[in-house]
Short mmCIF file of C-alpha atoms in Angstrom, two decimals:
data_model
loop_
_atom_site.label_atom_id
_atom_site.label_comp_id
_atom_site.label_asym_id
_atom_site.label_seq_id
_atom_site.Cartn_x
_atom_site.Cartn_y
_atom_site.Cartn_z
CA UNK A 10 0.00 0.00 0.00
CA UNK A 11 2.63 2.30 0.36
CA UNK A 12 4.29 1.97 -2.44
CA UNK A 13 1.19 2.33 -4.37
CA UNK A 14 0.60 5.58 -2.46
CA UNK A 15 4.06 6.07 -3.21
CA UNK A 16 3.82 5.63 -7.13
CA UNK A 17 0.72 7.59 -6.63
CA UNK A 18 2.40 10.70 -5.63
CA UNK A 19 5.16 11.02 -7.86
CA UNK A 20 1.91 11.37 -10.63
CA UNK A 21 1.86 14.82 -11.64
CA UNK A 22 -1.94 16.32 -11.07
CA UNK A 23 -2.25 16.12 -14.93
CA UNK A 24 -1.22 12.55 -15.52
CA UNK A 25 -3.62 11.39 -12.17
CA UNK A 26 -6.64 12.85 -14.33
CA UNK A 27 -5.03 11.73 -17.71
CA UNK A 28 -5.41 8.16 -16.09
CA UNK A 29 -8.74 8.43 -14.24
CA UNK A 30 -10.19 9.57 -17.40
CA UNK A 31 -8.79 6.87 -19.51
CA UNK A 32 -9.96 4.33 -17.04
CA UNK A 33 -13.68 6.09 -16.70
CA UNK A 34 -13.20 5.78 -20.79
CA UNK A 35 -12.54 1.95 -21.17
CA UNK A 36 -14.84 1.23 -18.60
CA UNK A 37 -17.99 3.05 -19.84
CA UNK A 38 -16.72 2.79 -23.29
CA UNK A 39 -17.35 -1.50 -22.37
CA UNK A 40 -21.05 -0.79 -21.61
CA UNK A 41 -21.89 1.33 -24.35
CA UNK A 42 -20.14 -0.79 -27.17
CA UNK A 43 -22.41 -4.10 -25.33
CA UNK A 44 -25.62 -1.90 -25.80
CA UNK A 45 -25.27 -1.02 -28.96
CA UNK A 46 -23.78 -3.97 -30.74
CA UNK A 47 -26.60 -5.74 -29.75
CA UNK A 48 -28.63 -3.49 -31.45
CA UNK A 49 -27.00 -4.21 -34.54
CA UNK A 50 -27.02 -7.55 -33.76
CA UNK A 51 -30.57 -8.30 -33.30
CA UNK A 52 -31.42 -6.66 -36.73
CA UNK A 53 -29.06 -8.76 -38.85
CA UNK A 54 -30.66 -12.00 -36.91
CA UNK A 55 -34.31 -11.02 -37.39
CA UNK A 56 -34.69 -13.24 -40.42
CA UNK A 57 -33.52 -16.18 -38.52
CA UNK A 58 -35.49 -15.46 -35.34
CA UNK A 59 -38.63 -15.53 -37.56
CA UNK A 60 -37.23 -18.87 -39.00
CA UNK A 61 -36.81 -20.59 -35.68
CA UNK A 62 -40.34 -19.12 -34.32
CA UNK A 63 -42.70 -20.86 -36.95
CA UNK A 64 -45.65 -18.83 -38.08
CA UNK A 65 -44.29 -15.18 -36.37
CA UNK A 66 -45.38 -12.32 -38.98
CA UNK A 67 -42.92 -9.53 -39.77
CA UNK A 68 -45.20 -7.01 -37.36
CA UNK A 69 -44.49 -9.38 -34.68
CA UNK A 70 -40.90 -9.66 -35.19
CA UNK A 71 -40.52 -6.14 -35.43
CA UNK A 72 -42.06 -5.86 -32.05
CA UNK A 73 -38.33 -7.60 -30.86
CA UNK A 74 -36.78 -4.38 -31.89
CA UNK A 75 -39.78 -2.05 -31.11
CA UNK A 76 -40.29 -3.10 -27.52
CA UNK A 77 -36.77 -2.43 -26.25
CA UNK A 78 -36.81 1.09 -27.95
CA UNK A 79 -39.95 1.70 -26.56
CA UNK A 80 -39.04 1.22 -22.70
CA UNK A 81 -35.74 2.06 -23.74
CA UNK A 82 -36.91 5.48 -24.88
CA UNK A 83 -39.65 5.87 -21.79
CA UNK A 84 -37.11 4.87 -18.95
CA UNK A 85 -33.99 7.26 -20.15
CA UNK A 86 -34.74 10.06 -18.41
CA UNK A 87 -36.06 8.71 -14.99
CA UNK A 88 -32.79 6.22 -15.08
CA UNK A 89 -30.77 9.52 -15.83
CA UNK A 90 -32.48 11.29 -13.23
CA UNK A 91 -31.71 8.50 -11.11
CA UNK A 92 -27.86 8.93 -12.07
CA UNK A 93 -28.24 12.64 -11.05
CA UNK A 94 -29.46 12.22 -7.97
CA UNK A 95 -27.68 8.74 -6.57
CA UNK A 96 -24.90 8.55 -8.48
CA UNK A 97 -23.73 8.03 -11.85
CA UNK A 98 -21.54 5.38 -10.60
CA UNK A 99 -24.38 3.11 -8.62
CA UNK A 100 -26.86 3.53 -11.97
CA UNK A 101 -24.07 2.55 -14.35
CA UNK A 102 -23.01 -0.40 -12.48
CA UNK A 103 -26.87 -1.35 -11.86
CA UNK A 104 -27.59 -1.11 -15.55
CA UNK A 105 -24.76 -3.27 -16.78
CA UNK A 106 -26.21 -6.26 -14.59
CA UNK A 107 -29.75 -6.04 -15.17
CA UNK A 108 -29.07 -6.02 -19.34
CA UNK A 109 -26.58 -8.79 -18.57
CA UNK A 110 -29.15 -10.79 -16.81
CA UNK A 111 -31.33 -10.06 -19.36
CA UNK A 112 -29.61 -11.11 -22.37
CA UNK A 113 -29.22 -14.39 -20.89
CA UNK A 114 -32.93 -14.79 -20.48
CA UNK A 115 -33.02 -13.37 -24.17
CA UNK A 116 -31.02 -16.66 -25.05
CA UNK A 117 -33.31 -18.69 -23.00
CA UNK A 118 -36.53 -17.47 -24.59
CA UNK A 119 -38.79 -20.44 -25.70
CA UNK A 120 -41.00 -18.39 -27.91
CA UNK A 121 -41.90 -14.90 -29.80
CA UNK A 122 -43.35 -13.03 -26.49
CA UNK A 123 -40.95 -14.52 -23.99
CA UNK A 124 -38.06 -12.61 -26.17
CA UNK A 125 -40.08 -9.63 -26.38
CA UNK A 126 -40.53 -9.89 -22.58
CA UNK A 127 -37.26 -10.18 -21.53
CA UNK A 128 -35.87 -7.63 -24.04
CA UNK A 129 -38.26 -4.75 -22.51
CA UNK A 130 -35.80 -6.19 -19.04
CA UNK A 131 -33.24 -5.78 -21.47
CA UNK A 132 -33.76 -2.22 -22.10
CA UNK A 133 -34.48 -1.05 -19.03
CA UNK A 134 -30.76 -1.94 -18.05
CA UNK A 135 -29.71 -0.09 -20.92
CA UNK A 136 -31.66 2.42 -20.25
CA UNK A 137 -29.92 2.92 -16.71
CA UNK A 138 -26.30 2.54 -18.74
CA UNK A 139 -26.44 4.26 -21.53
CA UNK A 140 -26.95 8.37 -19.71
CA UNK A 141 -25.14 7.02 -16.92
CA UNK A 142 -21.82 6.47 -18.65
CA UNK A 143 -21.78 9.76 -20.62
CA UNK A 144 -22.87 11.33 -17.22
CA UNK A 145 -19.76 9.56 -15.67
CA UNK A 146 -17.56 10.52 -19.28
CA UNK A 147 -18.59 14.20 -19.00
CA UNK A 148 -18.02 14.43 -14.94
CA UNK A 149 -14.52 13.04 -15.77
CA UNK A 150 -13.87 15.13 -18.43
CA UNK A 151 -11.74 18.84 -17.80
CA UNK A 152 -14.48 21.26 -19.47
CA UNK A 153 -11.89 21.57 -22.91
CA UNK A 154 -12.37 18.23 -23.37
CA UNK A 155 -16.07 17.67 -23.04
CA UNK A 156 -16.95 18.18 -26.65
CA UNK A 157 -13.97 15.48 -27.55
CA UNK A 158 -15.46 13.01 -24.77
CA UNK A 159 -18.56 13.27 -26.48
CA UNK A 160 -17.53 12.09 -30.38
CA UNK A 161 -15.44 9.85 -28.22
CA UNK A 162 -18.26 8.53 -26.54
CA UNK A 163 -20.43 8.43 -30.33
CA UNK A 164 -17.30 6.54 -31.97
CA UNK A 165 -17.74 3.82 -29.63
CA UNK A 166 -20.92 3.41 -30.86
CA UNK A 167 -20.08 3.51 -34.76
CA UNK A 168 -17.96 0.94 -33.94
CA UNK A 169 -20.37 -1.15 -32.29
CA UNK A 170 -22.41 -0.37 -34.84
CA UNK A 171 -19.47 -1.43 -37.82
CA UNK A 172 -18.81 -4.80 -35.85
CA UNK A 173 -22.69 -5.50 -34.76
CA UNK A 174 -23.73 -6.87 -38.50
CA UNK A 175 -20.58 -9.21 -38.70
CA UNK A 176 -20.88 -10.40 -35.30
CA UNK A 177 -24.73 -10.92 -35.81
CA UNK A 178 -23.86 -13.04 -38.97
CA UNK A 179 -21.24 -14.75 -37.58
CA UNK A 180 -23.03 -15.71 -33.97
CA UNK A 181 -26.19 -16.01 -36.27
CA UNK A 182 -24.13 -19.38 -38.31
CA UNK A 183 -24.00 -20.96 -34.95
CA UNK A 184 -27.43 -20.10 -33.16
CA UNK A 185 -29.38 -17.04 -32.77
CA UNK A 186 -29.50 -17.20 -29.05
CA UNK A 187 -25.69 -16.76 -29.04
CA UNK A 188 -26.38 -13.07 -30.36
CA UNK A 189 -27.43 -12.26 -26.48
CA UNK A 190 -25.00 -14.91 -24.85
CA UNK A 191 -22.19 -12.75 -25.99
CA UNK A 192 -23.38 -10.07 -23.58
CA UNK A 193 -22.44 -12.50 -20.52
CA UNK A 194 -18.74 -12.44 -20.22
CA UNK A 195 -18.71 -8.81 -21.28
CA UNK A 196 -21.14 -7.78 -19.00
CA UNK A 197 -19.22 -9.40 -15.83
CA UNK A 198 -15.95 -7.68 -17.00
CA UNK A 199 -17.57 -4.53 -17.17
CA UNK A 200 -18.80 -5.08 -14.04
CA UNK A 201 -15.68 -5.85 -11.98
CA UNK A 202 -13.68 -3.01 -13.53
CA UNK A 203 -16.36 -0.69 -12.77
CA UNK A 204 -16.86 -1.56 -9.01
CA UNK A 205 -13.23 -1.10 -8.58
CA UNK A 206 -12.09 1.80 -10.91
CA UNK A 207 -15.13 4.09 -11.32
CA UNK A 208 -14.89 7.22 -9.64
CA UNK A 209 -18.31 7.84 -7.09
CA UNK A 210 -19.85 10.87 -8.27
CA UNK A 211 -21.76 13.78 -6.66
CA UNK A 212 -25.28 12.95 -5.63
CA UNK A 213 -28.19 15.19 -5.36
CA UNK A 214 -30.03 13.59 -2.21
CA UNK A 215 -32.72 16.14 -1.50
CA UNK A 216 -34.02 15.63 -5.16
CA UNK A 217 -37.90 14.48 -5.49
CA UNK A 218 -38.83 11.09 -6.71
CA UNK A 219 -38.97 10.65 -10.19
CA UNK A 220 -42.51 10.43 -12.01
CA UNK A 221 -43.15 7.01 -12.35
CA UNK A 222 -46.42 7.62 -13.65
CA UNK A 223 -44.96 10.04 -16.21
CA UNK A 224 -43.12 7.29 -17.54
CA UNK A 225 -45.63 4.79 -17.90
CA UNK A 226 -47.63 7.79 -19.57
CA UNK A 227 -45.04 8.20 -22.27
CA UNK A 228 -44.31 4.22 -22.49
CA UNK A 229 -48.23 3.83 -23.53
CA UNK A 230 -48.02 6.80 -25.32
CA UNK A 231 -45.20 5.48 -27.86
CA UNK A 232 -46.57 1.83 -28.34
CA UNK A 233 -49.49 2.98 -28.87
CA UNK A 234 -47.98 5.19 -31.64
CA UNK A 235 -45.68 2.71 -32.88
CA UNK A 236 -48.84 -0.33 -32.82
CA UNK A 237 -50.66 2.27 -34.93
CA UNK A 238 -48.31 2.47 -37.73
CA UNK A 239 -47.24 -1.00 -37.90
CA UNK A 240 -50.87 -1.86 -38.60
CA UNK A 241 -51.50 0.64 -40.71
CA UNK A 242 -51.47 -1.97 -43.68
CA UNK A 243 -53.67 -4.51 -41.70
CA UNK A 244 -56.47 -2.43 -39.26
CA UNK A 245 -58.96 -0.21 -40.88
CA UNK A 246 -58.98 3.69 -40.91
CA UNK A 247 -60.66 4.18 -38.04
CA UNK A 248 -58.82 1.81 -35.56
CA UNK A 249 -55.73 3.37 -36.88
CA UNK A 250 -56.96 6.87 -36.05
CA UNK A 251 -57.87 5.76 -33.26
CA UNK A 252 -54.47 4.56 -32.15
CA UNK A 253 -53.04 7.69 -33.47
CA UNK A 254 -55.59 9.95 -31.15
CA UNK A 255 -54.85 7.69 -28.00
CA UNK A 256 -50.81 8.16 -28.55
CA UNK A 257 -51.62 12.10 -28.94
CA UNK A 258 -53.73 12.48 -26.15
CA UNK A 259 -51.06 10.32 -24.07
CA UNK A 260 -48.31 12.11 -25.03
CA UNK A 261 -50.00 15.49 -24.40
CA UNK A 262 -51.25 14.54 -20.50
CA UNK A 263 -47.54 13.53 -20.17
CA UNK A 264 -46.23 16.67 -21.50
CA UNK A 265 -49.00 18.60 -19.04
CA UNK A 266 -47.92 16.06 -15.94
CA UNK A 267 -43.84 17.07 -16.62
CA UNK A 268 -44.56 20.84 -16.79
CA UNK A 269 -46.26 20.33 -13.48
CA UNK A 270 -44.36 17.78 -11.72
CA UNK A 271 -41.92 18.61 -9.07
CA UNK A 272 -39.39 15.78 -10.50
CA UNK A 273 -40.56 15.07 -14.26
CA UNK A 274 -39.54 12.62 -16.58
CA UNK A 275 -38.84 15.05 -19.16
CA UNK A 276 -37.90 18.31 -17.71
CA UNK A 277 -38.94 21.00 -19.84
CA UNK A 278 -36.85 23.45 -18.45
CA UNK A 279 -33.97 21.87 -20.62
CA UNK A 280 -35.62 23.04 -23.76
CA UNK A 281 -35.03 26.60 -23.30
CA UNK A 282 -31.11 26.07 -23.15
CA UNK A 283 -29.98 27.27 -26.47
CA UNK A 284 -29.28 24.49 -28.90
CA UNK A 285 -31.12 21.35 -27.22
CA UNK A 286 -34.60 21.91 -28.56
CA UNK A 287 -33.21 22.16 -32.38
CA UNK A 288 -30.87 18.86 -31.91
CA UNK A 289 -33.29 17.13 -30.01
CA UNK A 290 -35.73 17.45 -32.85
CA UNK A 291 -33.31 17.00 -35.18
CA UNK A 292 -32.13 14.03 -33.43
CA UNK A 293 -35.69 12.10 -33.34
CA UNK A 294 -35.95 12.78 -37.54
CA UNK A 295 -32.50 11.82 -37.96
CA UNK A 296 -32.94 8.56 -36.16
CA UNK A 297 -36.61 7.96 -37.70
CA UNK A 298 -34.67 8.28 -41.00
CA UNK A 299 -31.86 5.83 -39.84
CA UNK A 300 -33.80 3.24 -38.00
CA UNK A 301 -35.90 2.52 -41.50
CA UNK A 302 -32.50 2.60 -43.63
CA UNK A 303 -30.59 -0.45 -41.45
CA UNK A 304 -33.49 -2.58 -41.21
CA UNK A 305 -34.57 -1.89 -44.85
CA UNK A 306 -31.02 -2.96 -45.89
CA UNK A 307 -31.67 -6.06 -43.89
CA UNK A 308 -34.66 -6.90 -45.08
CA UNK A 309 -33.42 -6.34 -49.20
CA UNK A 310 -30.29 -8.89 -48.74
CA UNK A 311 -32.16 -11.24 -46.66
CA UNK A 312 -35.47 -11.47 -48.54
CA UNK A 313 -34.68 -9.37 -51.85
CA UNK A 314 -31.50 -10.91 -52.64
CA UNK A 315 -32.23 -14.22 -50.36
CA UNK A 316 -28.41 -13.66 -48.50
CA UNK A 317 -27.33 -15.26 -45.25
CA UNK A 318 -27.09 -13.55 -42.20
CA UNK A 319 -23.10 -13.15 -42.39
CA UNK A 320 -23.24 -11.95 -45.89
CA UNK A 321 -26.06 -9.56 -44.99
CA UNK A 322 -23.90 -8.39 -42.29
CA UNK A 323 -20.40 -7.87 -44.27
CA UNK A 324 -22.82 -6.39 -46.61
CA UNK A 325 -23.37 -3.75 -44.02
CA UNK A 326 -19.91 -3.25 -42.22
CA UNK A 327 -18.97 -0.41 -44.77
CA UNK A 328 -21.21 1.81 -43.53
CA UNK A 329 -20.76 2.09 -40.08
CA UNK A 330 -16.96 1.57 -40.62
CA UNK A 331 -17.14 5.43 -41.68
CA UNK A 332 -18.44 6.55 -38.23
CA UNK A 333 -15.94 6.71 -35.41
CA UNK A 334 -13.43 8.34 -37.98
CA UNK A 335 -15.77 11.05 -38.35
CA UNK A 336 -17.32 11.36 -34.98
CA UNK A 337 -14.25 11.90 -33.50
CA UNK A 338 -12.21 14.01 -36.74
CA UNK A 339 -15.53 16.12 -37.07
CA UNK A 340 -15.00 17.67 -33.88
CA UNK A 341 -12.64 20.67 -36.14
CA UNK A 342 -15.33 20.88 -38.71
CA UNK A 343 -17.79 21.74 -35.93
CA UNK A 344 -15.36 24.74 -34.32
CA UNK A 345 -15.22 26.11 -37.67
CA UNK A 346 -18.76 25.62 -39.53
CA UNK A 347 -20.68 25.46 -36.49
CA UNK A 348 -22.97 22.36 -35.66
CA UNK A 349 -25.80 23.08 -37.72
CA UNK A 350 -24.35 23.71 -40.76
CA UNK A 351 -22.31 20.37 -39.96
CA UNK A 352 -24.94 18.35 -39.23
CA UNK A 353 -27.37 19.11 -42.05
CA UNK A 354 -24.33 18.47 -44.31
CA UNK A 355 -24.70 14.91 -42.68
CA UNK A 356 -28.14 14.90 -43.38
CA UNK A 357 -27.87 16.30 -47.08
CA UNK A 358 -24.81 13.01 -47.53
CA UNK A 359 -27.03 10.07 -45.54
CA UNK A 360 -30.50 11.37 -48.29
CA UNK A 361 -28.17 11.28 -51.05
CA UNK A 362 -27.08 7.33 -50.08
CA UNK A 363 -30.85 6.66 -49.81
CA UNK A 364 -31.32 8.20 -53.50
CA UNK A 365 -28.51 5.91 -54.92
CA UNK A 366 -30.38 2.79 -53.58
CA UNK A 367 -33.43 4.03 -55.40
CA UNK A 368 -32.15 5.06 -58.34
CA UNK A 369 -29.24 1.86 -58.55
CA UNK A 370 -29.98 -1.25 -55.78
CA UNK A 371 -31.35 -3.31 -58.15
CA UNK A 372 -27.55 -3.35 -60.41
CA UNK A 373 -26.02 -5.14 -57.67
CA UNK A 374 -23.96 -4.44 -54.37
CA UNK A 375 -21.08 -2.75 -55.90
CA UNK A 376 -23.00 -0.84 -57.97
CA UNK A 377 -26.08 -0.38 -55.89
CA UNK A 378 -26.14 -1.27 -52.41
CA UNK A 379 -22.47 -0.54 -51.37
CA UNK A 380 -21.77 3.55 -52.70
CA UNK A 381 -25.14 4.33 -50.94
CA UNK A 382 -23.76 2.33 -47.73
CA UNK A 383 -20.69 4.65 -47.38
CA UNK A 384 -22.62 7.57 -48.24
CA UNK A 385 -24.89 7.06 -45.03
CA UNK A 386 -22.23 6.29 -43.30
CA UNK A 387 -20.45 9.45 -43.71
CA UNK A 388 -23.68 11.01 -43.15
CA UNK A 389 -24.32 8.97 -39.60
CA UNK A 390 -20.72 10.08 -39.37
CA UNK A 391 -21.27 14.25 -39.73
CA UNK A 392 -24.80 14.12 -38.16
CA UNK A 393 -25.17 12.27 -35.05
CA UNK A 394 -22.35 12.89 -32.79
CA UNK A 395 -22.59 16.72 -34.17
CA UNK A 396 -26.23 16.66 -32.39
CA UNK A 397 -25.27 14.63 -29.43
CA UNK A 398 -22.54 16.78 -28.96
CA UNK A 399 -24.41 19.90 -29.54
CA UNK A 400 -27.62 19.42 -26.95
CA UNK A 401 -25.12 18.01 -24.30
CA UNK A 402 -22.08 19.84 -23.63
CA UNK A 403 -24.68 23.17 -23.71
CA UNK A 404 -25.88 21.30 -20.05
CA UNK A 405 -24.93 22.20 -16.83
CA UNK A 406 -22.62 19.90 -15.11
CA UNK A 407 -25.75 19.05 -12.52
CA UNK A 408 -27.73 17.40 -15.64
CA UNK A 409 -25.40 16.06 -17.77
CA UNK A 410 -27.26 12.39 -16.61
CA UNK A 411 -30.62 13.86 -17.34
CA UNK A 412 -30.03 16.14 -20.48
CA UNK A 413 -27.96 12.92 -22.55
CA UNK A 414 -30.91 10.69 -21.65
CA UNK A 415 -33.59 13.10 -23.52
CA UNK A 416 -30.99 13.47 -26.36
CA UNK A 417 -30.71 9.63 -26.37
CA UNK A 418 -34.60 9.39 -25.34
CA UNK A 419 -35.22 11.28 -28.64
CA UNK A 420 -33.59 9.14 -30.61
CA UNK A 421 -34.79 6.01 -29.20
CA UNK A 422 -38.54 7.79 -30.63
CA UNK A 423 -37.49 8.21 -33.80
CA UNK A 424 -36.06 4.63 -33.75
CA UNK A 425 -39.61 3.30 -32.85
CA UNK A 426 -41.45 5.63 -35.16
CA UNK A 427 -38.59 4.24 -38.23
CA UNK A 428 -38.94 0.89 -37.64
CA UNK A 429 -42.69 1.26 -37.95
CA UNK A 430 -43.60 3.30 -40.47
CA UNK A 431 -40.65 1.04 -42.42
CA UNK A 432 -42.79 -1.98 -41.97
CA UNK A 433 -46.13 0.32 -42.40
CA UNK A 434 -44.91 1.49 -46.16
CA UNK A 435 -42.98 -1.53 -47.32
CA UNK A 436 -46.40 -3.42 -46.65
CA UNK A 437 -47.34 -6.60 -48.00
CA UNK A 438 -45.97 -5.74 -51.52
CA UNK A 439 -42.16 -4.87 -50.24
CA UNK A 440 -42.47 -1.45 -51.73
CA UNK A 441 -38.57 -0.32 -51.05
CA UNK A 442 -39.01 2.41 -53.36
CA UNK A 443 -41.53 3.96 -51.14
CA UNK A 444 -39.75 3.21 -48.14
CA UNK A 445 -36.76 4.83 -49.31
CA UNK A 446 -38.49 8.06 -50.16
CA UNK A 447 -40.08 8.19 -47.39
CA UNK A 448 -37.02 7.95 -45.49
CA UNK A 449 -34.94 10.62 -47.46
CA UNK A 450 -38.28 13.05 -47.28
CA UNK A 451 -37.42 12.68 -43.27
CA UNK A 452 -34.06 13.29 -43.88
CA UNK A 453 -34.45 16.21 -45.73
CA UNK A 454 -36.82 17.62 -42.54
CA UNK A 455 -33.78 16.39 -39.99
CA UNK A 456 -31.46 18.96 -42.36
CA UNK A 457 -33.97 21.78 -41.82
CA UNK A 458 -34.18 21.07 -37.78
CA UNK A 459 -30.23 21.31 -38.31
CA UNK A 460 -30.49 24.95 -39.58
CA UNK A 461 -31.61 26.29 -36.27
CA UNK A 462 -29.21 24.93 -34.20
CA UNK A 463 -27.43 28.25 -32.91
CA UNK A 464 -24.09 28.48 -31.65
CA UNK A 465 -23.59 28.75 -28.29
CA UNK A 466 -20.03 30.41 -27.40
CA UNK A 467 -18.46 27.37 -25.74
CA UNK A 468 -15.06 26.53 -26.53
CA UNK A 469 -15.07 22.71 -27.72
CA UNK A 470 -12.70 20.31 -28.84
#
């Protein structure tokens, strides 16, 4: 011990905070990279998951993706509250071994609705992970630095999001269940670093209790949304309305409940903080837009093109591979241009990938599928950590927990809303042509949200 405390001392104050915030890096940069592979993951091995479940319809399966964004998207901001006020630290930790737990029971499902159970468990850890590690990133980070921490932070989750299609594929040869087994030995690791090496964070004990009923407001709210698109095809007009008017009248009373609750799940007060209303609605298009591009790229090499799940998934890799270059070399581009202008030069680069798949998948993949890859990747690239980066760095230090869970809240939405109205326009017929106008018309509105981010002062890098 003393020659640890020893070693310890002869660290000069900027090499001890050099190493913490590696170490808070690796650590959280564990969890996120889990959490979002297995996004990736899951959508490559849809196909077979319908295969093994006999008789499951495509609105069913997409209710595997659907029901972890949903509680995903509803339990961000109470988790990140939660973060705030007990620690980052406790919620992180928490989070990694609830969605490890989970993904094991994932594995173990025996049918359709047993997976979809245990991945709303699933989500719900993620959902205490995910603002609790940039909460822990930020809180880590020197102020100079934040910005960086952020793309930092994104890259991790472009390359997640690179690997996730290969790994899918490759588990996916073996057994689909092994696409959540993964998470096991990850999720322990992550867990025994973190007890010992994350730094305890300031807690805000005197802080109400979160609005429970608020979230299960805006949980109803979205599947009731999301239920109303996917059947769009399949219920008549006026039980689709009539899903439409229950998710707007549940989304307004929880919208009335925050603005009047002492400890909301969405505090409102955030959205008058320059910046974070523009990239928060620019971050729920964006991620409508991208949610129906991956899983319509799926869905063409699977059943368009009749690939396996590995080919589907090195089909895929280029794509993402363009991300954590970009999230993290962007970060001059943004000093200079400004996020908005960045960002909807994302946007304008991801529509004009979709418009090469419409105007050229049918020639082939190098002709068709793969230009229009890298061209939304360089747009995910530009775009989303610009946003991320842009909404949370303009927080106070006190609700850096809180404000990244509405960012990632928002686009957990527009993931549910994608993945939906995807399903909803591709209908019976497979109508990708639709489906990718549809998804570069939302583009195109993301770019336009972009416009009106305004600058806010801060230094960043």
């Amino acid at each position: 011990m003393g020659s640890s405390g020893t070693r310890a001392a002869e660290q000069t104050p900027g090499q001890g905070a050099a190493a913490r915030f590696g170490a808070v890096f690796a650590i959280v940069a564990a969890g996120v990279a889990m959490s979002n592979l297995d996004v990736f993951i899951v959508n490559v091995a849809l196909p077979q998951i319908g295969g093994h479940f006999a008789g499951a319809s495509l609105a069913s399966l997409s209710w595997i993706l659907n029901a972890y964004a949903v509680i995903f998207a509803a339990l961000l901001v109470p988790a990140g509250g939660l973060a705030d006020r007990a620690g980052a630290k406790r919620a992180y930790l928490l989070g990694i071994a609830v969605f490890t737990l989970a993904s094991v029971g994932c594995a173990l499902a025996p049918g359709v609705w047993w997976l979809v159970g245990a991945r709303v468990v699933q989500a719900a850890g993620g959902a205490m992970l995910i603002p609790s590690s940039l909460g822990l990133l930020l809180a880590a980070a020197p102020p100079e630095r934040r910005v960086s921490a952020v793309r930092g932070w994104t890259a991790i989750s472009g390359l997640a999001a690179a690997l996730g299609p290969v790994a899918g594929g490759l588990l996916t040869q073996l057994d689909w269940r092994w696409i959540f087994l993964v998470n096991a030995p990850a999720g322990a690791a992550a867990l025994i670093a973190g007890r010992r090496l994350l730094p305890g964070t300031a807690a805000r004990r005197r802080a109400g209790r979160p609005d429970l009923f608020g979230a299960a407001l805006l949980t109803a709210g979205i599947a009731v949304l999301a239920l109303g698109v996917v059947k769009t095809e399949s219920w008549s007009g006026i039980e689709v309305t009539g899903a439409l008017l229950a998710a707007a009248v549940l989304v307004a009373w929880f919208l009335l409940r925050s603005a009047r609750h002492p400890s909301p799940v969405l505090p409102l007060g955030l959205f008058r903080v320059p910046a974070f209303s523009p990239a928060s609605l620019a971050n729920v298009l964006f991620a409508v837009a991208f949610a129906a591009m991956l899983l319509s790229c799926v869905l063409w090499c699977q059943d368009v093109w009749e690939w396996s799940a590995l080919r589907t998934g090195l089909a895929i890799t280029p794509g993402p591979l363009m991300v954590p270059a970009l999230a993290v070399g962007g970060a001059p581009l943004a000093r200079r241009a400004g996020a908005g202008p960045l960002a909807a030069a994302g946007c304008a680069v991801f529509a004009a990938g979709i418009g090469w798949w419409a105007w050229r998948m049918a020639d082939g993949y190098a002709a068709g599928m793969l230009p229009g890859m890298l061209l939304t990747g360089v747009g995910v690239g530009l775009t989303l950590p610009t946003l991320i980066g842009a909404a949370v760095t303009a927080l106070p230090p006190a609700n850096f927990s809180t404000g990244s869970a509405v960012v990632t809240m928002a686009r957990q939405v527009g993931t549910v809303i994608g993945v939906a109205a995807l399903i909803a326009v591709l209908g019976r017929d497979g109508d990708y042509d639709a489906a990718w106008l549809m998804t570069a018309a939302v583009t195109a509105a993301a770019g336009v949200a972009c416009l009106f981010i305004r600058r806010t002062g801060r230094r960043s890098g």
